[in-house]
Coordinates of C-alpha atoms and ligand atoms in Angstrom, one line a residue:
M27 CA 88.5 84.8 101.4
S28 CA 90.5 83.6 98.4
L29 CA 94.1 84.6 98.1
L30 CA 96.2 84.3 95.0
V31 CA 100.0 84.2 95.5
V32 CA 102.4 84.7 92.6
G33 CA 106.1 84.6 93.1
S34 CA 109.3 82.6 93.1
L35 CA 109.5 79.0 94.3
A36 CA 113.2 78.4 95.0
V37 CA 116.0 76.4 96.3
D38 CA 118.3 78.5 98.5
T39 CA 121.8 78.1 99.9
I40 CA 122.1 80.4 102.9
E41 CA 125.2 81.4 104.8
T42 CA 125.2 83.5 108.0
P43 CA 128.2 84.3 110.1
F44 CA 127.2 81.4 112.4
A45 CA 125.9 78.7 110.1
R46 CA 125.4 77.5 106.5
K47 CA 122.6 75.5 104.9
E48 CA 122.7 74.1 101.4
R49 CA 119.7 73.7 99.1
A50 CA 117.0 74.7 101.6
L51 CA 113.4 75.5 100.5
G52 CA 112.9 79.2 99.5
G53 CA 111.2 81.6 97.2
S54 CA 108.9 84.5 97.8
A55 CA 105.7 82.6 97.0
T56 CA 106.7 79.9 99.4
Y57 CA 107.2 82.2 102.4
I58 CA 104.1 84.3 101.6
S59 CA 101.8 81.3 101.4
L60 CA 103.1 79.5 104.4
A61 CA 102.8 82.7 106.5
A62 CA 99.3 83.6 105.1
Q63 CA 97.7 80.2 105.7
Y64 CA 97.6 80.7 109.5
F65 CA 94.9 83.3 108.8
V66 CA 93.1 82.1 105.7
G67 CA 93.6 78.3 105.9
A68 CA 93.5 76.4 102.6
D69 CA 91.9 79.1 100.4
I70 CA 95.3 79.9 98.8
S71 CA 96.3 79.3 95.2
L72 CA 99.9 79.5 94.0
V73 CA 101.2 80.5 90.6
G74 CA 104.8 79.8 89.9
V75 CA 107.3 77.5 88.1
V76 CA 109.6 74.8 89.3
G77 CA 111.9 72.1 87.9
D78 CA 111.5 68.4 88.7
D79 CA 114.2 68.9 91.4
F80 CA 111.8 71.0 93.6
P81 CA 112.1 69.2 97.0
A82 CA 109.5 66.5 97.8
H83 CA 109.1 68.0 101.3
A84 CA 108.0 71.3 99.7
W85 CA 105.2 69.6 97.7
K86 CA 104.2 67.9 100.9
L87 CA 104.2 71.1 102.9
F88 CA 101.9 72.7 100.3
K89 CA 99.6 69.7 99.8
D90 CA 99.2 69.1 103.6
R91 CA 98.0 72.7 103.9
G92 CA 95.5 72.2 101.0
F93 CA 96.9 74.9 98.7
N94 CA 95.6 74.9 95.2
L95 CA 98.7 74.1 93.0
D96 CA 97.1 74.1 89.5
G97 CA 99.0 77.3 88.7
V98 CA 102.4 75.8 89.5
E99 CA 104.1 74.7 86.3
V100 CA 106.5 71.8 86.5
I101 CA 109.2 71.8 83.8
E102 CA 110.3 68.2 83.2
G103 CA 114.1 68.0 83.2
G104 CA 114.3 71.7 84.3
K105 CA 116.1 73.1 87.4
T106 CA 114.3 75.2 90.0
F107 CA 115.3 78.8 90.5
F108 CA 118.4 78.8 92.8
W109 CA 119.5 81.6 95.0
E110 CA 122.6 81.8 97.3
G111 CA 122.9 84.5 99.9
K112 CA 125.5 85.4 102.4
Y113 CA 124.7 87.6 105.5
H114 CA 127.0 90.1 107.0
Y115 CA 127.8 90.2 110.7
D116 CA 124.8 92.5 111.6
M117 CA 122.4 90.1 109.7
N118 CA 120.7 93.2 108.3
T119 CA 122.6 93.2 105.0
R120 CA 123.4 90.4 102.6
D121 CA 125.1 89.7 99.3
S122 CA 123.5 87.7 96.6
I123 CA 126.3 85.2 95.8
A124 CA 124.4 83.4 93.0
T125 CA 121.1 83.9 91.2
E126 CA 120.4 81.1 88.8
L127 CA 117.1 81.7 87.0
N128 CA 116.9 78.2 85.5
V129 CA 113.2 77.5 84.7
F130 CA 112.3 81.0 85.9
A131 CA 114.1 82.5 82.8
D132 CA 111.2 81.6 80.5
F133 CA 108.5 81.9 83.1
S134 CA 105.2 83.4 81.9
P135 CA 102.6 83.2 84.7
K136 CA 99.3 81.7 83.7
V137 CA 96.5 82.1 86.2
P138 CA 94.2 79.1 86.0
N139 CA 90.6 79.9 85.0
A140 CA 89.2 79.0 88.4
Q141 CA 91.5 81.6 90.0
L142 CA 90.8 84.6 87.8
K143 CA 88.7 86.4 90.4
P144 CA 90.7 86.3 93.6
E145 CA 89.6 88.6 96.4
F146 CA 93.2 89.2 97.4
L147 CA 96.3 89.1 95.2
V148 CA 99.9 89.2 96.3
L149 CA 102.6 89.6 93.8
G150 CA 106.0 88.5 95.2
N151 CA 109.3 89.7 94.0
I152 CA 109.4 88.8 90.3
E153 CA 110.0 90.8 87.1
P154 CA 107.5 93.8 87.1
R155 CA 106.4 92.9 83.5
L156 CA 105.2 89.5 84.7
Q157 CA 103.5 91.1 87.8
S158 CA 101.6 93.4 85.5
D159 CA 100.7 90.5 83.2
V160 CA 99.1 88.7 86.1
I161 CA 97.0 91.7 87.0
D162 CA 95.9 92.0 83.3
Q163 CA 94.7 88.3 83.3
L164 CA 92.2 88.8 86.1
Q165 CA 88.5 89.0 85.4
A166 CA 87.6 91.1 88.5
Q167 CA 89.3 93.7 90.6
P168 CA 90.6 92.2 93.8
K169 CA 90.0 93.9 97.1
L170 CA 93.7 94.3 97.5
I171 CA 96.7 94.0 95.1
L172 CA 99.9 93.9 97.2
L173 CA 103.2 94.2 95.5
D174 CA 106.9 93.6 96.4
T175 CA 109.9 94.6 94.4
M176 CA 113.7 94.9 94.8
D177 CA 116.6 97.1 93.9
Y178 CA 117.5 95.0 90.9
W179 CA 114.1 95.8 89.2
I180 CA 114.2 99.4 90.2
K181 CA 117.5 99.8 88.4
S182 CA 116.9 97.6 85.4
A183 CA 113.1 97.8 84.7
R184 CA 111.8 101.1 86.1
P185 CA 109.2 101.8 83.4
A186 CA 107.6 98.4 83.7
L187 CA 107.7 98.7 87.5
E188 CA 106.0 102.1 87.3
E189 CA 103.3 100.6 85.1
T190 CA 102.8 97.7 87.6
L191 CA 102.6 100.1 90.5
S192 CA 99.9 102.1 88.8
K193 CA 97.7 99.0 88.7
A194 CA 98.3 98.0 92.4
N195 CA 97.0 99.5 95.6
A196 CA 99.6 98.3 98.1
L197 CA 103.4 98.2 98.1
V198 CA 105.8 96.7 100.6
I199 CA 109.3 97.9 100.2
N200 CA 112.4 98.3 102.4
D201 CA 113.9 101.6 103.3
S202 CA 116.9 101.6 100.9
E203 CA 114.7 100.5 98.0
A204 CA 112.2 103.2 98.8
R205 CA 114.9 105.9 98.7
L206 CA 116.2 104.5 95.4
L207 CA 112.8 104.3 93.7
V208 CA 111.7 107.9 94.5
E209 CA 115.2 109.4 94.8
T210 CA 114.7 111.1 98.2
P211 CA 116.5 110.6 101.5
S212 CA 113.4 111.2 103.8
L213 CA 111.3 108.1 104.3
I214 CA 108.2 110.2 105.1
V215 CA 108.5 112.0 101.8
A216 CA 109.3 108.7 100.0
G217 CA 106.2 107.0 101.4
K218 CA 104.0 109.8 100.2
K219 CA 105.6 109.9 96.8
L220 CA 105.2 106.1 96.5
Q221 CA 101.5 106.4 97.3
Q222 CA 101.2 108.7 94.3
M223 CA 102.6 106.0 92.1
L224 CA 99.8 103.5 93.1
S225 CA 96.4 103.1 91.5
P226 CA 94.2 106.1 92.4
V227 CA 91.0 103.9 92.3
T228 CA 91.1 102.5 95.8
D229 CA 93.0 103.0 99.1
R230 CA 96.7 103.6 98.6
I231 CA 98.9 101.6 101.1
V232 CA 102.7 101.8 101.3
I233 CA 104.7 100.0 103.9
I234 CA 108.3 100.9 104.3
K235 CA 110.2 98.2 106.3
K236 CA 113.2 99.4 108.4
G237 CA 114.6 96.0 109.3
E238 CA 115.2 95.8 113.1
H239 CA 113.7 99.3 113.5
G240 CA 110.1 98.4 112.5
A241 CA 108.0 99.7 109.7
L242 CA 106.2 102.8 108.5
L243 CA 102.6 102.5 107.2
F244 CA 101.1 105.1 104.9
F245 CA 97.4 104.5 104.6
N246 CA 95.8 107.2 102.4
D247 CA 96.6 110.4 104.4
K248 CA 97.4 108.5 107.7
L249 CA 100.8 107.5 109.1
F250 CA 101.5 104.7 111.5
S251 CA 104.8 103.6 113.0
A252 CA 105.0 99.9 113.9
P253 CA 107.8 98.6 116.2
A254 CA 109.9 95.6 115.4
Y255 CA 109.8 92.6 117.6
P256 CA 113.0 92.6 119.8
L257 CA 114.3 89.2 118.8
E258 CA 117.3 88.1 120.8
E259 CA 118.7 85.7 118.3
I260 CA 118.4 86.1 114.5
F261 CA 119.1 82.8 113.0
D262 CA 118.3 83.4 109.3
P263 CA 116.6 86.5 108.0
T264 CA 115.9 85.0 104.6
G265 CA 112.2 85.3 103.8
A266 CA 111.4 87.8 106.5
G267 CA 110.1 90.3 104.0
D268 CA 107.9 87.7 102.3
S269 CA 106.7 86.3 105.6
F270 CA 105.7 89.9 106.5
M271 CA 103.7 90.1 103.4
G272 CA 102.0 86.8 104.0
G273 CA 101.1 87.7 107.6
F274 CA 99.9 91.2 106.4
I275 CA 97.7 90.0 103.5
G276 CA 96.6 86.9 105.3
Y277 CA 95.2 88.9 108.2
L278 CA 93.4 91.3 105.9
A279 CA 91.9 88.5 103.9
R280 CA 90.7 86.9 107.1
R281 CA 89.1 90.2 108.2
G282 CA 87.7 90.9 104.7
S283 CA 87.7 94.6 105.0
I284 CA 90.5 97.1 104.5
D285 CA 90.1 99.9 107.0
Y286 CA 92.8 101.8 108.8
E287 CA 92.6 99.8 112.1
N288 CA 92.6 96.5 110.3
V289 CA 95.6 97.6 108.2
K290 CA 97.5 98.7 111.3
R291 CA 96.9 95.3 112.9
A292 CA 97.9 93.6 109.7
V293 CA 101.3 95.4 109.8
V294 CA 101.8 94.1 113.3
F295 CA 100.8 90.5 112.3
G296 CA 103.2 90.9 109.4
T297 CA 105.9 91.8 111.9
V298 CA 105.1 88.8 114.1
L299 CA 105.4 86.4 111.1
A300 CA 108.7 88.0 110.0
S301 CA 110.1 87.6 113.5
Y302 CA 109.2 83.9 113.7
C303 CA 110.7 83.4 110.3
C304 CA 114.1 84.8 111.5
G305 CA 114.2 82.5 114.5
K306 CA 115.0 79.3 112.4
F307 CA 116.6 78.4 109.1
S308 CA 114.7 78.7 105.8
T309 CA 111.0 78.2 106.2
E310 CA 111.3 76.2 109.4
G311 CA 110.3 79.1 111.6
I312 CA 106.9 79.5 110.0
E313 CA 106.1 75.9 109.3
S314 CA 104.5 74.8 112.6
L315 CA 103.2 77.9 114.4
T316 CA 99.8 78.2 116.0
L317 CA 97.4 81.1 116.0
D318 CA 97.9 81.2 119.8
A319 CA 101.6 81.7 119.4
I320 CA 101.0 84.4 116.8
S321 CA 98.5 86.1 119.0
D322 CA 100.8 86.0 122.0
R323 CA 103.6 87.8 120.1
F324 CA 101.0 90.3 118.8
K325 CA 100.1 91.1 122.4
E326 CA 103.7 91.4 123.4
L327 CA 104.3 94.0 120.7
Q328 CA 101.2 95.9 121.8
F329 CA 102.5 95.9 125.3
L330 CA 106.0 96.9 124.3
S331 CA 104.9 100.0 122.4
A332 CA 102.0 101.3 124.5
F333 CA 102.5 104.4 126.7
Q334 CA 100.2 106.6 128.6
E335 CA 99.2 110.2 128.3
E336 CA 101.4 112.6 130.3
P337 CA 99.0 113.8 133.1
E338 CA 100.7 117.1 134.1
L339 CA 100.9 118.5 130.5
A340 CA 97.4 117.3 129.5
I341 CA 95.1 120.2 128.6
G342 CA 91.8 120.6 130.3
Ligands
AMP413 P1 113.4 88.0 101.4 O1 114.5 87.6 102.4 O2 112.1 88.2 102.0 O3 113.8 89.1 100.5 O4 113.2 86.7 100.4 C1 114.2 85.8 100.1 C2 113.7 84.8 99.1 O5 113.6 85.5 97.8 C3 114.6 83.7 98.9 O6 114.0 82.5 99.3 C4 115.0 83.7 97.4 O7 114.8 82.4 96.8 C5 114.1 84.7 96.8 N1 114.8 85.5 95.8 C6 116.0 86.0 95.9 N2 116.3 86.7 94.7 C7 115.2 86.7 93.9 C8 114.9 87.2 92.6 N3 115.7 87.9 91.9 N4 113.6 86.9 92.1 C9 112.8 86.2 92.9 N5 113.0 85.7 94.1 C10 114.2 85.9 94.6

């Protein structure tokens, strides 16, 4: 199943209350593709832009996994998108210390001819106008178009974001961004309102991430509450949201069909990839996993959240 990933390719400096790492590999497309490949293997194409300072080990990571990089533009003499983030003590909240767009400032995504009919498309967090432009370039409707966004675009580019949402059928968003986008305090109401903003043509899927409290899935008229993995030590949460998306869409692409049970499992696999991501700095936590390790954590989550029927109150 072919997967097209569009998003940022970045160099990040990350500071947590316990450690700091300068110029690590980052970017939404990086985390999404590294997480998804456990499920889909090499059938992943990237669209993005970098400068000639993009780390050699990043190219190696992508090439070793067989990703198609024809859609990654390299600007000679240009500097790769740079982001610096500082996490607060609870590791749930962070401040963006620096966002240097560099080559990203003039980025206009160009999907290579051979990738114009992807079965699955994931649009990482970039300007909504560019996300919409990618959808318009496609020559066939993918089985799933999954979208990410952030508070910055909700505040600064709402009309373009609304247009992009109307062309997509799945959205992953965190709780505070969901409340901001539909201006409502209830996450249940927010999820339903967000579904109404998506394309009416296919299934409408909204996932609201609640950090260490799990995620809510809205699948058409169904609701599912997924637990978070109880990770004892969070080392670096950078990329957790993107790893979630990669695990989620990677699993669905592997299964090939988008029904409620598959989508629920995909949310749990997304949660598993996000938890591995938080266990080490930068992309290190999702660079060398195995399907066995992923499956073990999936089963742990299943065990942790299962409970039995109450016999005394059961009717009949
Ligand atoms: P996440 O922690 O899942 O939200 O993703 C963090 C990644 O997003 C980092 O590796 C950053 O390089 C990247 N990032 C941060 N800000 C932006 C932005 N404004 N546009 C695109 N990517 C960004």
